[in-house]
Short mmCIF file of C-alpha atoms in Angstrom, two decimals:
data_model
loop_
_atom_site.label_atom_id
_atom_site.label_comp_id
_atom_site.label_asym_id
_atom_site.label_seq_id
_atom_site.Cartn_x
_atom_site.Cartn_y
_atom_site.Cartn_z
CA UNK G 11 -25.94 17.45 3.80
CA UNK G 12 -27.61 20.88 2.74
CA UNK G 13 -27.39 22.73 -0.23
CA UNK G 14 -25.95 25.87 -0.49
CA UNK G 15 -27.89 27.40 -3.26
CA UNK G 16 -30.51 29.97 -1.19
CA UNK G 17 -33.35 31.61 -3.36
CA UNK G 18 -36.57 33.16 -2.64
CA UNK G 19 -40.01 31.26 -2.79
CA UNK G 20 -42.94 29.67 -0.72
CA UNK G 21 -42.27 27.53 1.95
CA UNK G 22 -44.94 26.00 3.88
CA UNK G 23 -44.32 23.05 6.17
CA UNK G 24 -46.97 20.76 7.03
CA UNK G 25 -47.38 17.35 8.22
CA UNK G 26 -50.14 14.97 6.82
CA UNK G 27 -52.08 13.93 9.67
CA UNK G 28 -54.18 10.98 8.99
CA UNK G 29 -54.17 7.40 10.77
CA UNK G 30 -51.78 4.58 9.49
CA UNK G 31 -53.38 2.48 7.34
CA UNK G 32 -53.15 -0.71 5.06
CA UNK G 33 -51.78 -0.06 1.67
CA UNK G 34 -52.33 -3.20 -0.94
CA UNK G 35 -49.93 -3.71 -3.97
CA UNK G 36 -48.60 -6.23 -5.87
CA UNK G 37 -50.27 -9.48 -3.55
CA UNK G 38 -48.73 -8.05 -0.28
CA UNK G 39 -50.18 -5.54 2.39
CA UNK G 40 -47.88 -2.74 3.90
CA UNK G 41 -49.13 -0.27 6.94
CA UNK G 42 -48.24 3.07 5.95
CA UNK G 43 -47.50 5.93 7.61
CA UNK G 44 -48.09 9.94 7.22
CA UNK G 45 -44.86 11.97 5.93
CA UNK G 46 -43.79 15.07 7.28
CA UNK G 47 -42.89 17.50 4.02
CA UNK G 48 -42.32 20.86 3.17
CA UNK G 49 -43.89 22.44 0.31
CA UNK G 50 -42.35 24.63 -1.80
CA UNK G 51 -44.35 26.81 -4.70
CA UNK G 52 -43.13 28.67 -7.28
CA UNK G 53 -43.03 32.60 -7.41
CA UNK G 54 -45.69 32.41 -10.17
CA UNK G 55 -48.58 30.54 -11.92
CA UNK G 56 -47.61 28.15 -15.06
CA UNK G 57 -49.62 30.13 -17.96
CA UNK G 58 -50.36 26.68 -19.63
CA UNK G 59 -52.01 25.06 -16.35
CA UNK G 60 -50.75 23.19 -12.99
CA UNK G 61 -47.84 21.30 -13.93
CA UNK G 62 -47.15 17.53 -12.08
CA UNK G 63 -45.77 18.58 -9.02
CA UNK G 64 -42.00 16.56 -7.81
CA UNK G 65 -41.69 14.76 -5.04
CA UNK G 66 -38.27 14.62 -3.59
CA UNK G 67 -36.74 12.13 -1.34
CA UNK G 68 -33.76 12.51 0.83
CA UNK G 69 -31.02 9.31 1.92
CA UNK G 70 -30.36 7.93 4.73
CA UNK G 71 -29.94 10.00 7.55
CA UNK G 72 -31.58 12.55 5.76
CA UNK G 73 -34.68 14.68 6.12
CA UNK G 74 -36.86 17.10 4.05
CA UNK G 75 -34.53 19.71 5.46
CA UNK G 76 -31.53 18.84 3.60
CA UNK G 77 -33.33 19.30 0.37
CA UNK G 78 -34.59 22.50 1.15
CA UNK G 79 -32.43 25.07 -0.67
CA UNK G 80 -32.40 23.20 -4.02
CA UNK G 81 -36.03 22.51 -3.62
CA UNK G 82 -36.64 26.20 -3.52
CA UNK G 83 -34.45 26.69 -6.70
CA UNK G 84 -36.57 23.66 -8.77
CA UNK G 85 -39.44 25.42 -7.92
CA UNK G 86 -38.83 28.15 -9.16
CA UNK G 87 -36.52 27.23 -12.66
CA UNK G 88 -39.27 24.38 -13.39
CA UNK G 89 -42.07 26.15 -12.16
CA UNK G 90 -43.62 23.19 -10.08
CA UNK G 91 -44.79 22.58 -6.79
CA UNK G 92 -42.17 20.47 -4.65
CA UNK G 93 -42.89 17.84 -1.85
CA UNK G 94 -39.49 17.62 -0.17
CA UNK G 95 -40.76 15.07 2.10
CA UNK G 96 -39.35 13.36 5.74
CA UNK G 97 -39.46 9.07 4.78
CA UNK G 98 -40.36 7.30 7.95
CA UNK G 99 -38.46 6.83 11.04
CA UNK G 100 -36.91 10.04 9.89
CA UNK G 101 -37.09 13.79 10.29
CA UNK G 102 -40.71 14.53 11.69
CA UNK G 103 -41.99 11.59 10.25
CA UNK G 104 -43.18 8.88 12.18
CA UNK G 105 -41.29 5.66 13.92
CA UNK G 106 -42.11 2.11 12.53
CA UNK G 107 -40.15 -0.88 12.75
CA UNK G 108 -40.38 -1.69 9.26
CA UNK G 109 -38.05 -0.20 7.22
CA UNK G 110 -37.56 -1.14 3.44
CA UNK G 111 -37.90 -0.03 0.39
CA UNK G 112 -41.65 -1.77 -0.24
CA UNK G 113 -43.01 -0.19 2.76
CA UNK G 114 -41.07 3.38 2.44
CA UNK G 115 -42.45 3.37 -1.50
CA UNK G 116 -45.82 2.23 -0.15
CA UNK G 117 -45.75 5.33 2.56
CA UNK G 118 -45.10 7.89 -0.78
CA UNK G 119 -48.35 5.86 -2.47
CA UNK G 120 -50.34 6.90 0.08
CA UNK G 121 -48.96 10.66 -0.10
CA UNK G 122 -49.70 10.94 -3.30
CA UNK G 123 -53.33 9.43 -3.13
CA UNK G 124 -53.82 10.97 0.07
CA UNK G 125 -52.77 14.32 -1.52
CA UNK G 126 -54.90 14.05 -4.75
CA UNK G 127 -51.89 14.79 -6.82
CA UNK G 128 -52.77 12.58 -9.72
CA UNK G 129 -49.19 12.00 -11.58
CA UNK G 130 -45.75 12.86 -10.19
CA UNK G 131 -42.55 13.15 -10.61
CA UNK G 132 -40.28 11.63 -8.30
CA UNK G 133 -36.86 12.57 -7.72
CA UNK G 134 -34.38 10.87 -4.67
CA UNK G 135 -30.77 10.48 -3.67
CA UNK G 136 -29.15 7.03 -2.15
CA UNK G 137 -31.88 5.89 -0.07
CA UNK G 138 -34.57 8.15 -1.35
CA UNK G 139 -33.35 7.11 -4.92
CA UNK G 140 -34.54 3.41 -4.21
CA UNK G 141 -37.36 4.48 -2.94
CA UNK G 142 -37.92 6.46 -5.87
CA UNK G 143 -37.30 3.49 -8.34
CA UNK G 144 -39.56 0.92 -5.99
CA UNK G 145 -42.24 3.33 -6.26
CA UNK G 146 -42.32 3.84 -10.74
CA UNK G 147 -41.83 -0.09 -11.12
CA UNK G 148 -44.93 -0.81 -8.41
CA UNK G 149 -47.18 2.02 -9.11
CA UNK G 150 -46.29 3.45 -12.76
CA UNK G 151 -49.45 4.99 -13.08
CA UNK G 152 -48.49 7.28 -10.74
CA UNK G 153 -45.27 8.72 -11.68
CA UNK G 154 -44.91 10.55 -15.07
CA UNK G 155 -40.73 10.13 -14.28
CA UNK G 156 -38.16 9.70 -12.25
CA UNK G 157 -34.70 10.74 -10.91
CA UNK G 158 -32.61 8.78 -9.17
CA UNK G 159 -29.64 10.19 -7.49
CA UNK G 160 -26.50 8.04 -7.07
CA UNK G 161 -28.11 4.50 -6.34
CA UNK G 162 -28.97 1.90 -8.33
CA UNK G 163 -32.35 -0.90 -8.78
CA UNK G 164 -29.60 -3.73 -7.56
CA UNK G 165 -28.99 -5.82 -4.46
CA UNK G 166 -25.49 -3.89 -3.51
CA UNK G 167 -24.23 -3.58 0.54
CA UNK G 168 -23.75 -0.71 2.19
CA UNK G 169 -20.48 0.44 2.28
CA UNK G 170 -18.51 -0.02 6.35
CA UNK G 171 -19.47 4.21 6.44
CA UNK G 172 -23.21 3.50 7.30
CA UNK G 173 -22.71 0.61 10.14
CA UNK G 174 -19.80 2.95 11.64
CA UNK G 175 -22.00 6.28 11.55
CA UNK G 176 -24.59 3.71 13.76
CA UNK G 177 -22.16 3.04 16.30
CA UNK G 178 -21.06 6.68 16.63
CA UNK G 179 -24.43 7.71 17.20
CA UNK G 180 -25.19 5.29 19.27
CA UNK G 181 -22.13 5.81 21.42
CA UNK G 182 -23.55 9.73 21.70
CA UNK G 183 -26.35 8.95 22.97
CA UNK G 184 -25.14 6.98 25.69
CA UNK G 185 -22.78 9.57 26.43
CA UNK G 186 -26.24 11.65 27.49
CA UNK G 187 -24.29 14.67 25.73
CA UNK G 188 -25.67 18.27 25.96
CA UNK G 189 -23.54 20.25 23.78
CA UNK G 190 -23.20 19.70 19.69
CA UNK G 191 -19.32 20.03 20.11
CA UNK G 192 -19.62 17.30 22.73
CA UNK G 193 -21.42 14.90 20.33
CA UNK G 194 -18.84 16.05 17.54
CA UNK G 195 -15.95 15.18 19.58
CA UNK G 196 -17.34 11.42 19.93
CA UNK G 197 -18.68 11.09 16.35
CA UNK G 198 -14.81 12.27 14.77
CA UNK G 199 -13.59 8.84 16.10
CA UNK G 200 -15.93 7.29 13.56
CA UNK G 201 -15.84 10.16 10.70
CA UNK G 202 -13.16 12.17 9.58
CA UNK G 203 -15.16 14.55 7.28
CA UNK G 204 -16.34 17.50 9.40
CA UNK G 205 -19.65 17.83 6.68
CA UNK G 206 -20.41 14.43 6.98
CA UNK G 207 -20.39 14.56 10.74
CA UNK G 208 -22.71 18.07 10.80
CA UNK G 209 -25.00 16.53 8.40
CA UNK G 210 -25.18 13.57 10.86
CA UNK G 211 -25.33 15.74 13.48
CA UNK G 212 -28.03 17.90 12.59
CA UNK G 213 -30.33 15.24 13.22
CA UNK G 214 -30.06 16.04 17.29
CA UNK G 215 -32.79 17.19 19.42
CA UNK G 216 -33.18 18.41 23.04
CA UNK G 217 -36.35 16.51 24.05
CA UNK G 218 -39.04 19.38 26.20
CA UNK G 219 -37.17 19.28 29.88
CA UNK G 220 -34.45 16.95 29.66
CA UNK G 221 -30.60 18.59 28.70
CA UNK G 222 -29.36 15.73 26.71
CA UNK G 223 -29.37 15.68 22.67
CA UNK G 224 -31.12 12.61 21.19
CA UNK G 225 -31.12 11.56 17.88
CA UNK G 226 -34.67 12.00 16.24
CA UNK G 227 -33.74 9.05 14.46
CA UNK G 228 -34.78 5.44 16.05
CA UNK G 229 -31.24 4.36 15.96
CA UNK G 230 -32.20 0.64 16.83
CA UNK G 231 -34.52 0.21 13.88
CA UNK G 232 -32.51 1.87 11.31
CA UNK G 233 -29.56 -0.47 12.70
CA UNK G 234 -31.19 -3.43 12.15
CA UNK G 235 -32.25 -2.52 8.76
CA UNK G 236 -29.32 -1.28 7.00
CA UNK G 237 -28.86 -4.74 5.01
CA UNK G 238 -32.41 -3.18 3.55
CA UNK G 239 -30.93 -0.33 2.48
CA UNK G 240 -28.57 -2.34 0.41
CA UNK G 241 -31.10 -4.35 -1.18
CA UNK G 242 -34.03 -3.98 -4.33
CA UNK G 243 -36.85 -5.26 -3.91
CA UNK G 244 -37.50 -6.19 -7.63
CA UNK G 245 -35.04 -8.98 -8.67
CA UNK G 246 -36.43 -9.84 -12.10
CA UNK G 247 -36.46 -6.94 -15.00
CA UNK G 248 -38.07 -9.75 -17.02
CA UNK G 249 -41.49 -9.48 -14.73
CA UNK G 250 -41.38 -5.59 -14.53
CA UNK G 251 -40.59 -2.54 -15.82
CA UNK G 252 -40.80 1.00 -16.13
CA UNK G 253 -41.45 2.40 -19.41
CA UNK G 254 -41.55 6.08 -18.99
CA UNK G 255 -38.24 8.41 -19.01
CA UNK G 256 -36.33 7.94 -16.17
CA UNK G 257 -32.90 10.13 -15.36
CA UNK G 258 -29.77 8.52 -13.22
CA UNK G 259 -27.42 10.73 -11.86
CA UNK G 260 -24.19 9.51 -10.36
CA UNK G 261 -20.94 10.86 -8.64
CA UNK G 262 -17.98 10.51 -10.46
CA UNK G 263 -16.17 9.46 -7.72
CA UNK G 264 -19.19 7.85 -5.92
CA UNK G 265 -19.12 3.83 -6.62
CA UNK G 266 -23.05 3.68 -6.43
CA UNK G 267 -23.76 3.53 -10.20
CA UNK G 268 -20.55 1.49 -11.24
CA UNK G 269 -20.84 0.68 -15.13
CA UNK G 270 -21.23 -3.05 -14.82
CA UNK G 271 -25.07 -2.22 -13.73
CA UNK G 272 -26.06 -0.28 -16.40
CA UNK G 273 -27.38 -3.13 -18.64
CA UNK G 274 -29.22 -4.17 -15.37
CA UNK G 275 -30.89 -0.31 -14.92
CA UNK G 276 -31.60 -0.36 -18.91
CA UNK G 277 -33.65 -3.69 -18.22
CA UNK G 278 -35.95 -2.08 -15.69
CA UNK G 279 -36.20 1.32 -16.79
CA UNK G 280 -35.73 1.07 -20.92
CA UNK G 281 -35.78 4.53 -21.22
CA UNK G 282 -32.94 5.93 -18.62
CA UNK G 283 -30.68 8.66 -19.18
CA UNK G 284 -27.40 8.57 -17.15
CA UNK G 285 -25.66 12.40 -16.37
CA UNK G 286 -22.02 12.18 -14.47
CA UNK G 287 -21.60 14.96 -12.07
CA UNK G 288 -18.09 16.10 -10.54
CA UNK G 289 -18.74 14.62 -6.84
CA UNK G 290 -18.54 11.75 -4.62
CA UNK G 291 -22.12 10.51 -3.27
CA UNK G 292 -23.16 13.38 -1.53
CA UNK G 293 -23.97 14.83 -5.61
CA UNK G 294 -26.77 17.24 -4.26
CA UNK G 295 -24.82 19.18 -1.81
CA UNK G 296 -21.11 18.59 -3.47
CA UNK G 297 -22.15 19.69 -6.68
CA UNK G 298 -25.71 21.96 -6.50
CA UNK G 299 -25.30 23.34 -9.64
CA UNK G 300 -24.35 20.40 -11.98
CA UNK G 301 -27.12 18.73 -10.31
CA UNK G 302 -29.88 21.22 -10.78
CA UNK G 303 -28.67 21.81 -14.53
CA UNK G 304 -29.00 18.16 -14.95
CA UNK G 305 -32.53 18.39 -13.42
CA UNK G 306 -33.85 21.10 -15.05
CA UNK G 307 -32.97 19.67 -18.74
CA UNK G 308 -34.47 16.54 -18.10
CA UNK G 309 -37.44 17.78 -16.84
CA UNK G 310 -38.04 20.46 -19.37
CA UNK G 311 -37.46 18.02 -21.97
CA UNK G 312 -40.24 16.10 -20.90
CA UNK G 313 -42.84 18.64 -20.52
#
């Protein structure tokens, strides 16, 4: 769901248009594909020199939009360039049938190589957040730290909300609906929460000459992947880990980040912090300005 928080700076979308391609880690080959993002400067120049710019990575369901506002607001209170970026098979980015978190954190490799941008930081909620952790524990070279926002480097399943949200969708689409409130109407026997259902919602598009809304989303893929989503890649904090600061951020009345995992998260990343906000998972939108205090400190700590 989107942020509230509005403030002025540069916003230039863009999509990175270059051919999918192999991309070789760890013993295994991935095919990658471009990400949509939005880039978001700050107001002014850092008088010490270009800081590491932040990528930022939104959940499932998600897109670069949703991260928008308090991408705008980072910018400018950290004075760094922001990649809110679309992971595939969602916003602008492109379809594949492979989605996990290997081939998502290979897709972000590439961004940043493809970019030039040297060292980043990375920072991503529920979905984006594993993705965040895949990519410091296979490419640490790469990322001077990370945030992760309410989700965990454990095997955990999804709760019943994602598999339901699925079958709502689906059951829109083969409504052929034309109106939003239509599409709401169908999707409230499946959520409750009128947010949750506009951020789910807001993924609907009117495809050039046709009346019916269509999720940009490739329902059937994302379907058959959600035990993924659920899963880490890296099993074994014994073979690798991350040894730069890393930040976790979880809901207080989110069960993402339950205690019994912290010795698990301290194995892989030796370094973490852990920051409770007031929220449930949605922390970024619930909570924008516990979240962006919690940010900023970290960050500026670090510098």
């Amino acid at each position: 769901m989107a942020c509230l928080l509005m403030r002025p700076a540069i916003s230039l979308p863009r999509i990175l248009n270059v051919s999918p391609r192999l991309m070789l880690s760890r013993g295994f080959a991935s095919q990658t594909v471009p990400l949509a993002y939005d880039r978001h400067d700050p107001p002014t120049s850092s008088p010490s020199g270009p800081k590491p710019p932040i990528i930022f990575m939104h959940g499932l369901f998600g897109s670069k939009r949703n991260n928008r506002s308090i991408s705008k607001v980072l910018a400018r209170d950290l004075n760094r360039t922001i990649y809110a970026v679309d992971l595939r098979n969602h916003g602008d980015a492109e379809h594949n049938e492979k989605h996990d978190y290997t081939a998502m954190a290979h897709d972000v490799e590439a961004f940043v190589q493809d970019h030039k941008l040297g060292s980043v930081s990375l920072i991503g909620h529920s979905m984006g957040a594993k993705t965040a952790l895949t990519v410091a524990l296979q490419s640490p070279d790469i990322v001077e730290n990370v945030i992760a926002v309410d989700n965990a480097p454990v095997d955990a399943a999804l709760r019943a909300d994602f598999p339901n949200y699925v079958r709502g969708m689906k059951k829109v689409e083969d409504a052929n609906v034309t109106k939003a409130s239509e599409a709401d109407k169908i999707m409230s026997e499946f959520e409750e929460s009128l947010p949750v259902r506009q951020f789910l919602l807001s993924n609907l598009i009117r495809e050039p000459g046709s009346p019916q809304l269509k999720f940009r989303n490739p329902l059937s893929i994302l379907a058959s992947s959600l035990d993924n989503m659920g899963d880490f890649p890296f099993k074994n904090p014994d073979e690798v880990r991350y040894n730069k600061p890393a930040l976790f951020i979880r809901g207080t009345r989110s069960h993402y980040i339950p205690d019994e995992v912290l010795p698990v998260i301290g194995r892989f990343f030796p370094l973490f912090e852990l920051r409770d906000v007031e929220s449930g998972h949605w922390v970024i939108s619930e909570n924008p300005e516990a979240f962006r205090q919690a940010v900023v400190e970290f960050l500026q700590e670090k510098e």
